[in-house]
């Protein structure tokens, strides 16, 4: 893991500074500089999911040469998911829905509809709490297992794919995943539809980044996303792209046998 290499490097640098301080005066600012650099790298590695800093993450298939991409939706299920499903059905496109446990409890029938229409379901935590990044290992495990159980109660199989809330990884999540054995899935095309509502901006942002093997991050939570999805699928069809399930794009299994 990259975090081990980085940590080892900075420990070595600090040890060298300590050793030098026995023979010469080493100003405290040099220790502070090393500490700041380490913190910046850790922050970058934690918030940039494609860095693979804490956890090995599938963010695309860089070896894909055919015009294949995957669409993923976060934060459902909810009423807006039904409109997303309508558009996907119209274009015969299969997507992956990373579902939040507490939303499954409210909309189990919508989760069943996702499954019945041939889409993949992944785990997106139970609460999607803004404090999820501060949870300790056992709390993360509890959230993942709660959502696994809810998905399994409808699907009959346990999901193996996990997308951390906000795409943030850290040591607690890494240690939790070493127990639950989920594969972490990120993205390499972020639509920003969770914060931006301008449909033209969203569509152009995605289209500019489309290339074979890509994984698009969307949210099945707004009418803007539904409208953008319709235009995106039309663009992909016109440009001979095929939307495929994550299992096919990444050659991994979405559920336990």
PDB file of N, CA, C and O in Angstrom, residues 122-196:
ATOM      1  N   UNK A 122     -24.513  -2.077  -5.105  1.00  0.00           N
ATOM      2  CA  UNK A 122     -23.344  -2.052  -4.236  1.00  0.00           C
ATOM      3  C   UNK A 122     -23.642  -1.379  -2.919  1.00  0.00           C
ATOM      4  O   UNK A 122     -24.714  -0.783  -2.727  1.00  0.00           O
ATOM      5  N   UNK A 123     -22.703  -1.452  -2.004  1.00  0.00           N
ATOM      6  CA  UNK A 123     -22.848  -0.935  -0.645  1.00  0.00           C
ATOM      7  C   UNK A 123     -22.256   0.480  -0.568  1.00  0.00           C
ATOM      8  O   UNK A 123     -21.127   0.712  -0.980  1.00  0.00           O
ATOM      9  N   UNK A 124     -23.040   1.414  -0.003  1.00  0.00           N
ATOM     10  CA  UNK A 124     -22.582   2.807   0.129  1.00  0.00           C
ATOM     11  C   UNK A 124     -22.720   3.280   1.580  1.00  0.00           C
ATOM     12  O   UNK A 124     -22.988   4.455   1.816  1.00  0.00           O
ATOM     13  N   UNK A 125     -22.550   2.339   2.516  1.00  0.00           N
ATOM     14  CA  UNK A 125     -22.681   2.566   3.962  1.00  0.00           C
ATOM     15  C   UNK A 125     -24.150   2.556   4.367  1.00  0.00           C
ATOM     16  O   UNK A 125     -25.049   2.565   3.516  1.00  0.00           O
ATOM     17  N   UNK A 126     -24.392   2.580   5.661  1.00  0.00           N
ATOM     18  CA  UNK A 126     -25.780   2.592   6.158  1.00  0.00           C
ATOM     19  C   UNK A 126     -26.310   4.013   6.284  1.00  0.00           C
ATOM     20  O   UNK A 126     -27.407   4.329   5.853  1.00  0.00           O
ATOM     21  N   UNK A 127     -25.523   4.893   6.874  1.00  0.00           N
ATOM     22  CA  UNK A 127     -26.020   6.229   7.195  1.00  0.00           C
ATOM     23  C   UNK A 127     -25.591   7.319   6.230  1.00  0.00           C
ATOM     24  O   UNK A 127     -26.236   8.353   6.135  1.00  0.00           O
ATOM     25  N   UNK A 128     -24.475   7.094   5.534  1.00  0.00           N
ATOM     26  CA  UNK A 128     -23.844   8.140   4.723  1.00  0.00           C
ATOM     27  C   UNK A 128     -23.680   9.410   5.566  1.00  0.00           C
ATOM     28  O   UNK A 128     -23.914  10.534   5.111  1.00  0.00           O
ATOM     29  N   UNK A 129     -23.266   9.228   6.782  1.00  0.00           N
ATOM     30  CA  UNK A 129     -23.110  10.344   7.717  1.00  0.00           C
ATOM     31  C   UNK A 129     -21.971  11.266   7.286  1.00  0.00           C
ATOM     32  O   UNK A 129     -20.941  10.798   6.787  1.00  0.00           O
ATOM     33  N   UNK A 130     -22.120  12.583   7.498  1.00  0.00           N
ATOM     34  CA  UNK A 130     -21.011  13.500   7.221  1.00  0.00           C
ATOM     35  C   UNK A 130     -19.813  13.245   8.127  1.00  0.00           C
ATOM     36  O   UNK A 130     -18.720  13.753   7.867  1.00  0.00           O
ATOM     37  N   UNK A 131     -20.044  12.452   9.179  1.00  0.00           N
ATOM     38  CA  UNK A 131     -18.963  12.122  10.108  1.00  0.00           C
ATOM     39  C   UNK A 131     -18.389  10.725   9.864  1.00  0.00           C
ATOM     40  O   UNK A 131     -17.581  10.236  10.651  1.00  0.00           O
ATOM     41  N   UNK A 132     -18.805  10.107   8.737  1.00  0.00           N
ATOM     42  CA  UNK A 132     -18.361   8.739   8.456  1.00  0.00           C
ATOM     43  C   UNK A 132     -16.837   8.637   8.420  1.00  0.00           C
ATOM     44  O   UNK A 132     -16.268   7.639   8.855  1.00  0.00           O
ATOM     45  N   UNK A 133     -16.189   9.671   7.932  1.00  0.00           N
ATOM     46  CA  UNK A 133     -14.721   9.655   7.813  1.00  0.00           C
ATOM     47  C   UNK A 133     -14.033   9.611   9.174  1.00  0.00           C
ATOM     48  O   UNK A 133     -12.834   9.322   9.252  1.00  0.00           O
ATOM     49  N   UNK A 134     -14.784   9.922  10.236  1.00  0.00           N
ATOM     50  CA  UNK A 134     -14.208   9.935  11.582  1.00  0.00           C
ATOM     51  C   UNK A 134     -14.563   8.677  12.376  1.00  0.00           C
ATOM     52  O   UNK A 134     -14.170   8.542  13.535  1.00  0.00           O
ATOM     53  N   UNK A 135     -15.339   7.770  11.740  1.00  0.00           N
ATOM     54  CA  UNK A 135     -15.717   6.542  12.430  1.00  0.00           C
ATOM     55  C   UNK A 135     -14.502   5.651  12.632  1.00  0.00           C
ATOM     56  O   UNK A 135     -13.596   5.598  11.802  1.00  0.00           O
ATOM     57  N   UNK A 136     -14.522   4.925  13.740  1.00  0.00           N
ATOM     58  CA  UNK A 136     -13.477   3.942  13.994  1.00  0.00           C
ATOM     59  C   UNK A 136     -13.798   2.657  13.231  1.00  0.00           C
ATOM     60  O   UNK A 136     -14.912   2.468  12.727  1.00  0.00           O
ATOM     61  N   UNK A 137     -12.836   1.776  13.169  1.00  0.00           N
ATOM     62  CA  UNK A 137     -12.944   0.543  12.387  1.00  0.00           C
ATOM     63  C   UNK A 137     -14.242  -0.212  12.665  1.00  0.00           C
ATOM     64  O   UNK A 137     -14.965  -0.590  11.733  1.00  0.00           O
ATOM     65  N   UNK A 138     -14.556  -0.478  13.916  1.00  0.00           N
ATOM     66  CA  UNK A 138     -15.734  -1.293  14.244  1.00  0.00           C
ATOM     67  C   UNK A 138     -17.035  -0.632  13.821  1.00  0.00           C
ATOM     68  O   UNK A 138     -17.996  -1.309  13.428  1.00  0.00           O
ATOM     69  N   UNK A 139     -17.075   0.696  13.899  1.00  0.00           N
ATOM     70  CA  UNK A 139     -18.278   1.407  13.479  1.00  0.00           C
ATOM     71  C   UNK A 139     -18.448   1.328  11.964  1.00  0.00           C
ATOM     72  O   UNK A 139     -19.570   1.190  11.463  1.00  0.00           O
ATOM     73  N   UNK A 140     -17.348   1.396  11.239  1.00  0.00           N
ATOM     74  CA  UNK A 140     -17.405   1.250   9.778  1.00  0.00           C
ATOM     75  C   UNK A 140     -17.873  -0.160   9.418  1.00  0.00           C
ATOM     76  O   UNK A 140     -18.727  -0.341   8.542  1.00  0.00           O
ATOM     77  N   UNK A 141     -17.326  -1.159  10.101  1.00  0.00           N
ATOM     78  CA  UNK A 141     -17.735  -2.547   9.851  1.00  0.00           C
ATOM     79  C   UNK A 141     -19.232  -2.718  10.086  1.00  0.00           C
ATOM     80  O   UNK A 141     -19.939  -3.344   9.284  1.00  0.00           O
ATOM     81  N   UNK A 142     -19.725  -2.134  11.182  1.00  0.00           N
ATOM     82  CA  UNK A 142     -21.150  -2.233  11.504  1.00  0.00           C
ATOM     83  C   UNK A 142     -22.006  -1.640  10.396  1.00  0.00           C
ATOM     84  O   UNK A 142     -23.009  -2.235   9.971  1.00  0.00           O
ATOM     85  N   UNK A 143     -21.620  -0.464   9.901  1.00  0.00           N
ATOM     86  CA  UNK A 143     -22.384   0.193   8.835  1.00  0.00           C
ATOM     87  C   UNK A 143     -22.386  -0.647   7.554  1.00  0.00           C
ATOM     88  O   UNK A 143     -23.422  -0.798   6.905  1.00  0.00           O
ATOM     89  N   UNK A 144     -21.235  -1.168   7.196  1.00  0.00           N
ATOM     90  CA  UNK A 144     -21.142  -1.974   5.972  1.00  0.00           C
ATOM     91  C   UNK A 144     -21.988  -3.238   6.103  1.00  0.00           C
ATOM     92  O   UNK A 144     -22.739  -3.604   5.183  1.00  0.00           O
ATOM     93  N   UNK A 145     -21.908  -3.888   7.242  1.00  0.00           N
ATOM     94  CA  UNK A 145     -22.647  -5.138   7.430  1.00  0.00           C
ATOM     95  C   UNK A 145     -24.151  -4.898   7.520  1.00  0.00           C
ATOM     96  O   UNK A 145     -24.939  -5.737   7.059  1.00  0.00           O
ATOM     97  N   UNK A 146     -24.560  -3.773   8.095  1.00  0.00           N
ATOM     98  CA  UNK A 146     -25.991  -3.445   8.131  1.00  0.00           C
ATOM     99  C   UNK A 146     -26.546  -3.336   6.714  1.00  0.00           C
ATOM    100  O   UNK A 146     -27.613  -3.887   6.404  1.00  0.00           O
ATOM    101  N   UNK A 147     -25.833  -2.637   5.875  1.00  0.00           N
ATOM    102  CA  UNK A 147     -26.305  -2.435   4.504  1.00  0.00           C
ATOM    103  C   UNK A 147     -26.215  -3.731   3.700  1.00  0.00           C
ATOM    104  O   UNK A 147     -27.109  -4.032   2.898  1.00  0.00           O
ATOM    105  N   UNK A 148     -25.162  -4.498   3.930  1.00  0.00           N
ATOM    106  CA  UNK A 148     -25.069  -5.819   3.286  1.00  0.00           C
ATOM    107  C   UNK A 148     -26.307  -6.655   3.586  1.00  0.00           C
ATOM    108  O   UNK A 148     -26.883  -7.295   2.699  1.00  0.00           O
ATOM    109  N   UNK A 149     -26.702  -6.662   4.859  1.00  0.00           N
ATOM    110  CA  UNK A 149     -27.849  -7.478   5.290  1.00  0.00           C
ATOM    111  C   UNK A 149     -29.139  -7.004   4.629  1.00  0.00           C
ATOM    112  O   UNK A 149     -29.984  -7.827   4.231  1.00  0.00           O
ATOM    113  N   UNK A 150     -29.298  -5.691   4.509  1.00  0.00           N
ATOM    114  CA  UNK A 150     -30.506  -5.152   3.877  1.00  0.00           C
ATOM    115  C   UNK A 150     -30.554  -5.512   2.396  1.00  0.00           C
ATOM    116  O   UNK A 150     -31.611  -5.878   1.872  1.00  0.00           O
ATOM    117  N   UNK A 151     -29.414  -5.406   1.720  1.00  0.00           N
ATOM    118  CA  UNK A 151     -29.366  -5.777   0.301  1.00  0.00           C
ATOM    119  C   UNK A 151     -29.620  -7.270   0.126  1.00  0.00           C
ATOM    120  O   UNK A 151     -30.388  -7.692  -0.737  1.00  0.00           O
ATOM    121  N   UNK A 152     -28.997  -8.063   0.982  1.00  0.00           N
ATOM    122  CA  UNK A 152     -29.151  -9.516   0.887  1.00  0.00           C
ATOM    123  C   UNK A 152     -30.589  -9.952   1.160  1.00  0.00           C
ATOM    124  O   UNK A 152     -31.075 -10.932   0.580  1.00  0.00           O
ATOM    125  N   UNK A 153     -31.297  -9.206   2.019  1.00  0.00           N
ATOM    126  CA  UNK A 153     -32.684  -9.568   2.331  1.00  0.00           C
ATOM    127  C   UNK A 153     -33.591  -9.428   1.110  1.00  0.00           C
ATOM    128  O   UNK A 153     -34.632 -10.082   1.016  1.00  0.00           O
ATOM    129  N   UNK A 154     -33.205  -8.572   0.169  1.00  0.00           N
ATOM    130  CA  UNK A 154     -33.990  -8.371  -1.057  1.00  0.00           C
ATOM    131  C   UNK A 154     -33.407  -9.175  -2.217  1.00  0.00           C
ATOM    132  O   UNK A 154     -34.126  -9.813  -2.973  1.00  0.00           O
ATOM    133  N   UNK A 155     -32.105  -9.152  -2.327  1.00  0.00           N
ATOM    134  CA  UNK A 155     -31.415  -9.777  -3.461  1.00  0.00           C
ATOM    135  C   UNK A 155     -31.196 -11.267  -3.268  1.00  0.00           C
ATOM    136  O   UNK A 155     -31.190 -12.041  -4.237  1.00  0.00           O
ATOM    137  N   UNK A 156     -30.963 -11.671  -2.018  1.00  0.00           N
ATOM    138  CA  UNK A 156     -30.643 -13.069  -1.753  1.00  0.00           C
ATOM    139  C   UNK A 156     -29.161 -13.367  -1.842  1.00  0.00           C
ATOM    140  O   UNK A 156     -28.729 -14.506  -1.655  1.00  0.00           O
ATOM    141  N   UNK A 157     -28.352 -12.326  -2.158  1.00  0.00           N
ATOM    142  CA  UNK A 157     -26.897 -12.474  -2.239  1.00  0.00           C
ATOM    143  C   UNK A 157     -26.237 -11.271  -1.574  1.00  0.00           C
ATOM    144  O   UNK A 157     -26.799 -10.176  -1.546  1.00  0.00           O
ATOM    145  N   UNK A 158     -25.036 -11.484  -1.081  1.00  0.00           N
ATOM    146  CA  UNK A 158     -24.310 -10.414  -0.407  1.00  0.00           C
ATOM    147  C   UNK A 158     -23.438  -9.654  -1.413  1.00  0.00           C
ATOM    148  O   UNK A 158     -22.696 -10.257  -2.179  1.00  0.00           O
ATOM    149  N   UNK A 159     -23.517  -8.327  -1.410  1.00  0.00           N
ATOM    150  CA  UNK A 159     -22.690  -7.544  -2.346  1.00  0.00           C
ATOM    151  C   UNK A 159     -21.219  -7.553  -1.944  1.00  0.00           C
ATOM    152  O   UNK A 159     -20.885  -7.641  -0.757  1.00  0.00           O
ATOM    153  N   UNK A 160     -20.360  -7.442  -2.922  1.00  0.00           N
ATOM    154  CA  UNK A 160     -18.921  -7.398  -2.645  1.00  0.00           C
ATOM    155  C   UNK A 160     -18.314  -6.037  -2.992  1.00  0.00           C
ATOM    156  O   UNK A 160     -17.139  -5.794  -2.747  1.00  0.00           O
ATOM    157  N   UNK A 161     -19.129  -5.144  -3.577  1.00  0.00           N
ATOM    158  CA  UNK A 161     -18.630  -3.840  -4.004  1.00  0.00           C
ATOM    159  C   UNK A 161     -19.014  -2.764  -2.989  1.00  0.00           C
ATOM    160  O   UNK A 161     -20.168  -2.689  -2.556  1.00  0.00           O
ATOM    161  N   UNK A 162     -18.066  -1.919  -2.646  1.00  0.00           N
ATOM    162  CA  UNK A 162     -18.289  -0.849  -1.672  1.00  0.00           C
ATOM    163  C   UNK A 162     -17.736   0.457  -2.209  1.00  0.00           C
ATOM    164  O   UNK A 162     -16.639   0.503  -2.765  1.00  0.00           O
ATOM    165  N   UNK A 163     -18.514   1.500  -2.064  1.00  0.00           N
ATOM    166  CA  UNK A 163     -18.035   2.854  -2.385  1.00  0.00           C
ATOM    167  C   UNK A 163     -18.155   3.697  -1.120  1.00  0.00           C
ATOM    168  O   UNK A 163     -19.260   3.900  -0.614  1.00  0.00           O
ATOM    169  N   UNK A 164     -17.039   4.176  -0.607  1.00  0.00           N
ATOM    170  CA  UNK A 164     -17.091   4.954   0.638  1.00  0.00           C
ATOM    171  C   UNK A 164     -17.806   6.281   0.437  1.00  0.00           C
ATOM    172  O   UNK A 164     -17.672   6.905  -0.624  1.00  0.00           O
ATOM    173  N   UNK A 165     -18.581   6.725   1.422  1.00  0.00           N
ATOM    174  CA  UNK A 165     -19.231   8.035   1.325  1.00  0.00           C
ATOM    175  C   UNK A 165     -18.223   9.135   1.013  1.00  0.00           C
ATOM    176  O   UNK A 165     -17.128   9.165   1.584  1.00  0.00           O
ATOM    177  N   UNK A 166     -18.594   9.998   0.087  1.00  0.00           N
ATOM    178  CA  UNK A 166     -17.764  11.134  -0.331  1.00  0.00           C
ATOM    179  C   UNK A 166     -16.465  10.698  -1.019  1.00  0.00           C
ATOM    180  O   UNK A 166     -15.619  11.534  -1.329  1.00  0.00           O
ATOM    181  N   UNK A 167     -16.286   9.405  -1.218  1.00  0.00           N
ATOM    182  CA  UNK A 167     -15.071   8.917  -1.859  1.00  0.00           C
ATOM    183  C   UNK A 167     -13.829   9.066  -1.006  1.00  0.00           C
ATOM    184  O   UNK A 167     -12.710   9.055  -1.518  1.00  0.00           O
ATOM    185  N   UNK A 168     -14.017   9.176   0.292  1.00  0.00           N
ATOM    186  CA  UNK A 168     -12.888   9.359   1.213  1.00  0.00           C
ATOM    187  C   UNK A 168     -12.478   8.012   1.800  1.00  0.00           C
ATOM    188  O   UNK A 168     -13.327   7.211   2.212  1.00  0.00           O
ATOM    189  N   UNK A 169     -11.186   7.753   1.829  1.00  0.00           N
ATOM    190  CA  UNK A 169     -10.659   6.562   2.492  1.00  0.00           C
ATOM    191  C   UNK A 169      -9.689   7.001   3.584  1.00  0.00           C
ATOM    192  O   UNK A 169      -9.135   8.103   3.533  1.00  0.00           O
ATOM    193  N   UNK A 170      -9.495   6.136   4.558  1.00  0.00           N
ATOM    194  CA  UNK A 170      -8.607   6.437   5.682  1.00  0.00           C
ATOM    195  C   UNK A 170      -8.212   5.134   6.354  1.00  0.00           C
ATOM    196  O   UNK A 170      -8.695   4.045   5.968  1.00  0.00           O
ATOM    197  N   UNK A 171      -7.353   5.169   7.363  1.00  0.00           N
ATOM    198  CA  UNK A 171      -6.916   3.920   8.012  1.00  0.00           C
ATOM    199  C   UNK A 171      -8.056   3.098   8.603  1.00  0.00           C
ATOM    200  O   UNK A 171      -8.029   1.862   8.546  1.00  0.00           O
ATOM    201  N   UNK A 172      -9.081   3.762   9.171  1.00  0.00           N
ATOM    202  CA  UNK A 172     -10.204   3.016   9.755  1.00  0.00           C
ATOM    203  C   UNK A 172     -10.972   2.255   8.686  1.00  0.00           C
ATOM    204  O   UNK A 172     -11.349   1.090   8.879  1.00  0.00           O
ATOM    205  N   UNK A 173     -11.213   2.912   7.552  1.00  0.00           N
ATOM    206  CA  UNK A 173     -11.917   2.248   6.453  1.00  0.00           C
ATOM    207  C   UNK A 173     -11.065   1.123   5.897  1.00  0.00           C
ATOM    208  O   UNK A 173     -11.578   0.042   5.587  1.00  0.00           O
ATOM    209  N   UNK A 174      -9.768   1.355   5.774  1.00  0.00           N
ATOM    210  CA  UNK A 174      -8.874   0.301   5.285  1.00  0.00           C
ATOM    211  C   UNK A 174      -8.941  -0.929   6.195  1.00  0.00           C
ATOM    212  O   UNK A 174      -9.065  -2.065   5.715  1.00  0.00           O
ATOM    213  N   UNK A 175      -8.861  -0.707   7.493  1.00  0.00           N
ATOM    214  CA  UNK A 175      -8.891  -1.841   8.428  1.00  0.00           C
ATOM    215  C   UNK A 175     -10.252  -2.534   8.418  1.00  0.00           C
ATOM    216  O   UNK A 175     -10.332  -3.760   8.542  1.00  0.00           O
ATOM    217  N   UNK A 176     -11.322  -1.759   8.246  1.00  0.00           N
ATOM    218  CA  UNK A 176     -12.662  -2.355   8.192  1.00  0.00           C
ATOM    219  C   UNK A 176     -12.812  -3.225   6.952  1.00  0.00           C
ATOM    220  O   UNK A 176     -13.341  -4.345   7.013  1.00  0.00           O
ATOM    221  N   UNK A 177     -12.328  -2.739   5.820  1.00  0.00           N
ATOM    222  CA  UNK A 177     -12.446  -3.502   4.573  1.00  0.00           C
ATOM    223  C   UNK A 177     -11.584  -4.757   4.586  1.00  0.00           C
ATOM    224  O   UNK A 177     -11.884  -5.737   3.895  1.00  0.00           O
ATOM    225  N   UNK A 178     -10.523  -4.749   5.376  1.00  0.00           N
ATOM    226  CA  UNK A 178      -9.707  -5.964   5.495  1.00  0.00           C
ATOM    227  C   UNK A 178     -10.482  -7.063   6.204  1.00  0.00           C
ATOM    228  O   UNK A 178     -10.177  -8.239   6.053  1.00  0.00           O
ATOM    229  N   UNK A 179     -11.514  -6.662   6.942  1.00  0.00           N
ATOM    230  CA  UNK A 179     -12.387  -7.627   7.630  1.00  0.00           C
ATOM    231  C   UNK A 179     -13.564  -8.022   6.743  1.00  0.00           C
ATOM    232  O   UNK A 179     -13.880  -9.198   6.596  1.00  0.00           O
ATOM    233  N   UNK A 180     -14.235  -7.029   6.140  1.00  0.00           N
ATOM    234  CA  UNK A 180     -15.434  -7.327   5.347  1.00  0.00           C
ATOM    235  C   UNK A 180     -15.111  -7.874   3.955  1.00  0.00           C
ATOM    236  O   UNK A 180     -15.962  -8.479   3.314  1.00  0.00           O
ATOM    237  N   UNK A 181     -13.870  -7.624   3.480  1.00  0.00           N
ATOM    238  CA  UNK A 181     -13.389  -8.154   2.193  1.00  0.00           C
ATOM    239  C   UNK A 181     -14.105  -7.571   0.974  1.00  0.00           C
ATOM    240  O   UNK A 181     -14.144  -8.179  -0.097  1.00  0.00           O
ATOM    241  N   UNK A 182     -14.657  -6.371   1.109  1.00  0.00           N
ATOM    242  CA  UNK A 182     -15.283  -5.728  -0.044  1.00  0.00           C
ATOM    243  C   UNK A 182     -14.231  -5.140  -0.982  1.00  0.00           C
ATOM    244  O   UNK A 182     -13.151  -4.748  -0.546  1.00  0.00           O
ATOM    245  N   UNK A 183     -14.581  -5.066  -2.255  1.00  0.00           N
ATOM    246  CA  UNK A 183     -13.753  -4.364  -3.239  1.00  0.00           C
ATOM    247  C   UNK A 183     -14.222  -2.912  -3.286  1.00  0.00           C
ATOM    248  O   UNK A 183     -15.423  -2.648  -3.339  1.00  0.00           O
ATOM    249  N   UNK A 184     -13.291  -1.987  -3.270  1.00  0.00           N
ATOM    250  CA  UNK A 184     -13.635  -0.569  -3.277  1.00  0.00           C
ATOM    251  C   UNK A 184     -13.698  -0.055  -4.704  1.00  0.00           C
ATOM    252  O   UNK A 184     -12.772  -0.257  -5.486  1.00  0.00           O
ATOM    253  N   UNK A 185     -14.803   0.622  -5.020  1.00  0.00           N
ATOM    254  CA  UNK A 185     -15.014   1.142  -6.373  1.00  0.00           C
ATOM    255  C   UNK A 185     -15.109   2.664  -6.329  1.00  0.00           C
ATOM    256  O   UNK A 185     -15.902   3.224  -5.561  1.00  0.00           O
ATOM    257  N   UNK A 186     -14.295   3.310  -7.122  1.00  0.00           N
ATOM    258  CA  UNK A 186     -14.346   4.765  -7.234  1.00  0.00           C
ATOM    259  C   UNK A 186     -14.888   5.169  -8.586  1.00  0.00           C
ATOM    260  O   UNK A 186     -15.864   4.608  -9.077  1.00  0.00           O
ATOM    261  N   UNK A 187     -14.224   6.123  -9.239  1.00  0.00           N
ATOM    262  CA  UNK A 187     -14.645   6.629 -10.531  1.00  0.00           C
ATOM    263  C   UNK A 187     -13.492   7.422 -11.137  1.00  0.00           C
ATOM    264  O   UNK A 187     -12.534   7.787 -10.437  1.00  0.00           O
ATOM    265  N   UNK A 188     -13.575   7.683 -12.411  1.00  0.00           N
ATOM    266  CA  UNK A 188     -12.616   8.605 -13.028  1.00  0.00           C
ATOM    267  C   UNK A 188     -13.313   9.717 -13.795  1.00  0.00           C
ATOM    268  O   UNK A 188     -12.671  10.580 -14.378  1.00  0.00           O
ATOM    269  N   UNK A 189     -14.668   9.696 -13.764  1.00  0.00           N
ATOM    270  CA  UNK A 189     -15.456  10.776 -14.377  1.00  0.00           C
ATOM    271  C   UNK A 189     -16.485  11.235 -13.349  1.00  0.00           C
ATOM    272  O   UNK A 189     -17.515  10.583 -13.147  1.00  0.00           O
ATOM    273  N   UNK A 190     -16.182  12.336 -12.692  1.00  0.00           N
ATOM    274  CA  UNK A 190     -17.074  12.857 -11.652  1.00  0.00           C
ATOM    275  C   UNK A 190     -17.959  13.939 -12.257  1.00  0.00           C
ATOM    276  O   UNK A 190     -17.483  14.960 -12.752  1.00  0.00           O
ATOM    277  N   UNK A 191     -19.261  13.734 -12.191  1.00  0.00           N
ATOM    278  CA  UNK A 191     -20.184  14.662 -12.844  1.00  0.00           C
ATOM    279  C   UNK A 191     -20.393  15.945 -12.052  1.00  0.00           C
ATOM    280  O   UNK A 191     -20.722  16.980 -12.625  1.00  0.00           O
ATOM    281  N   UNK A 192     -20.234  15.879 -10.739  1.00  0.00           N
ATOM    282  CA  UNK A 192     -20.527  16.992  -9.815  1.00  0.00           C
ATOM    283  C   UNK A 192     -22.023  17.272  -9.712  1.00  0.00           C
ATOM    284  O   UNK A 192     -22.439  18.353  -9.287  1.00  0.00           O
ATOM    285  N   UNK A 193     -22.863  16.292 -10.111  1.00  0.00           N
ATOM    286  CA  UNK A 193     -24.305  16.513 -10.052  1.00  0.00           C
ATOM    287  C   UNK A 193     -24.840  16.583  -8.629  1.00  0.00           C
ATOM    288  O   UNK A 193     -25.987  16.983  -8.422  1.00  0.00           O
ATOM    289  N   UNK A 194     -24.011  16.228  -7.659  1.00  0.00           N
ATOM    290  CA  UNK A 194     -24.446  16.332  -6.270  1.00  0.00           C
ATOM    291  C   UNK A 194     -24.414  17.760  -5.755  1.00  0.00           C
ATOM    292  O   UNK A 194     -25.054  18.079  -4.751  1.00  0.00           O
ATOM    293  N   UNK A 195     -23.678  18.639  -6.459  1.00  0.00           N
ATOM    294  CA  UNK A 195     -23.552  20.024  -5.994  1.00  0.00           C
ATOM    295  C   UNK A 195     -23.941  21.041  -7.064  1.00  0.00           C
ATOM    296  O   UNK A 195     -24.318  22.161  -6.747  1.00  0.00           O
ATOM    297  N   UNK A 196     -23.840  20.659  -8.342  1.00  0.00           N
ATOM    298  CA  UNK A 196     -24.160  21.577  -9.442  1.00  0.00           C
ATOM    299  C   UNK A 196     -25.474  21.142 -10.096  1.00  0.00           C
ATOM    300  O   UNK A 196     -25.684  19.954 -10.337  1.00  0.00           O
TER     301      UNK A 196
END
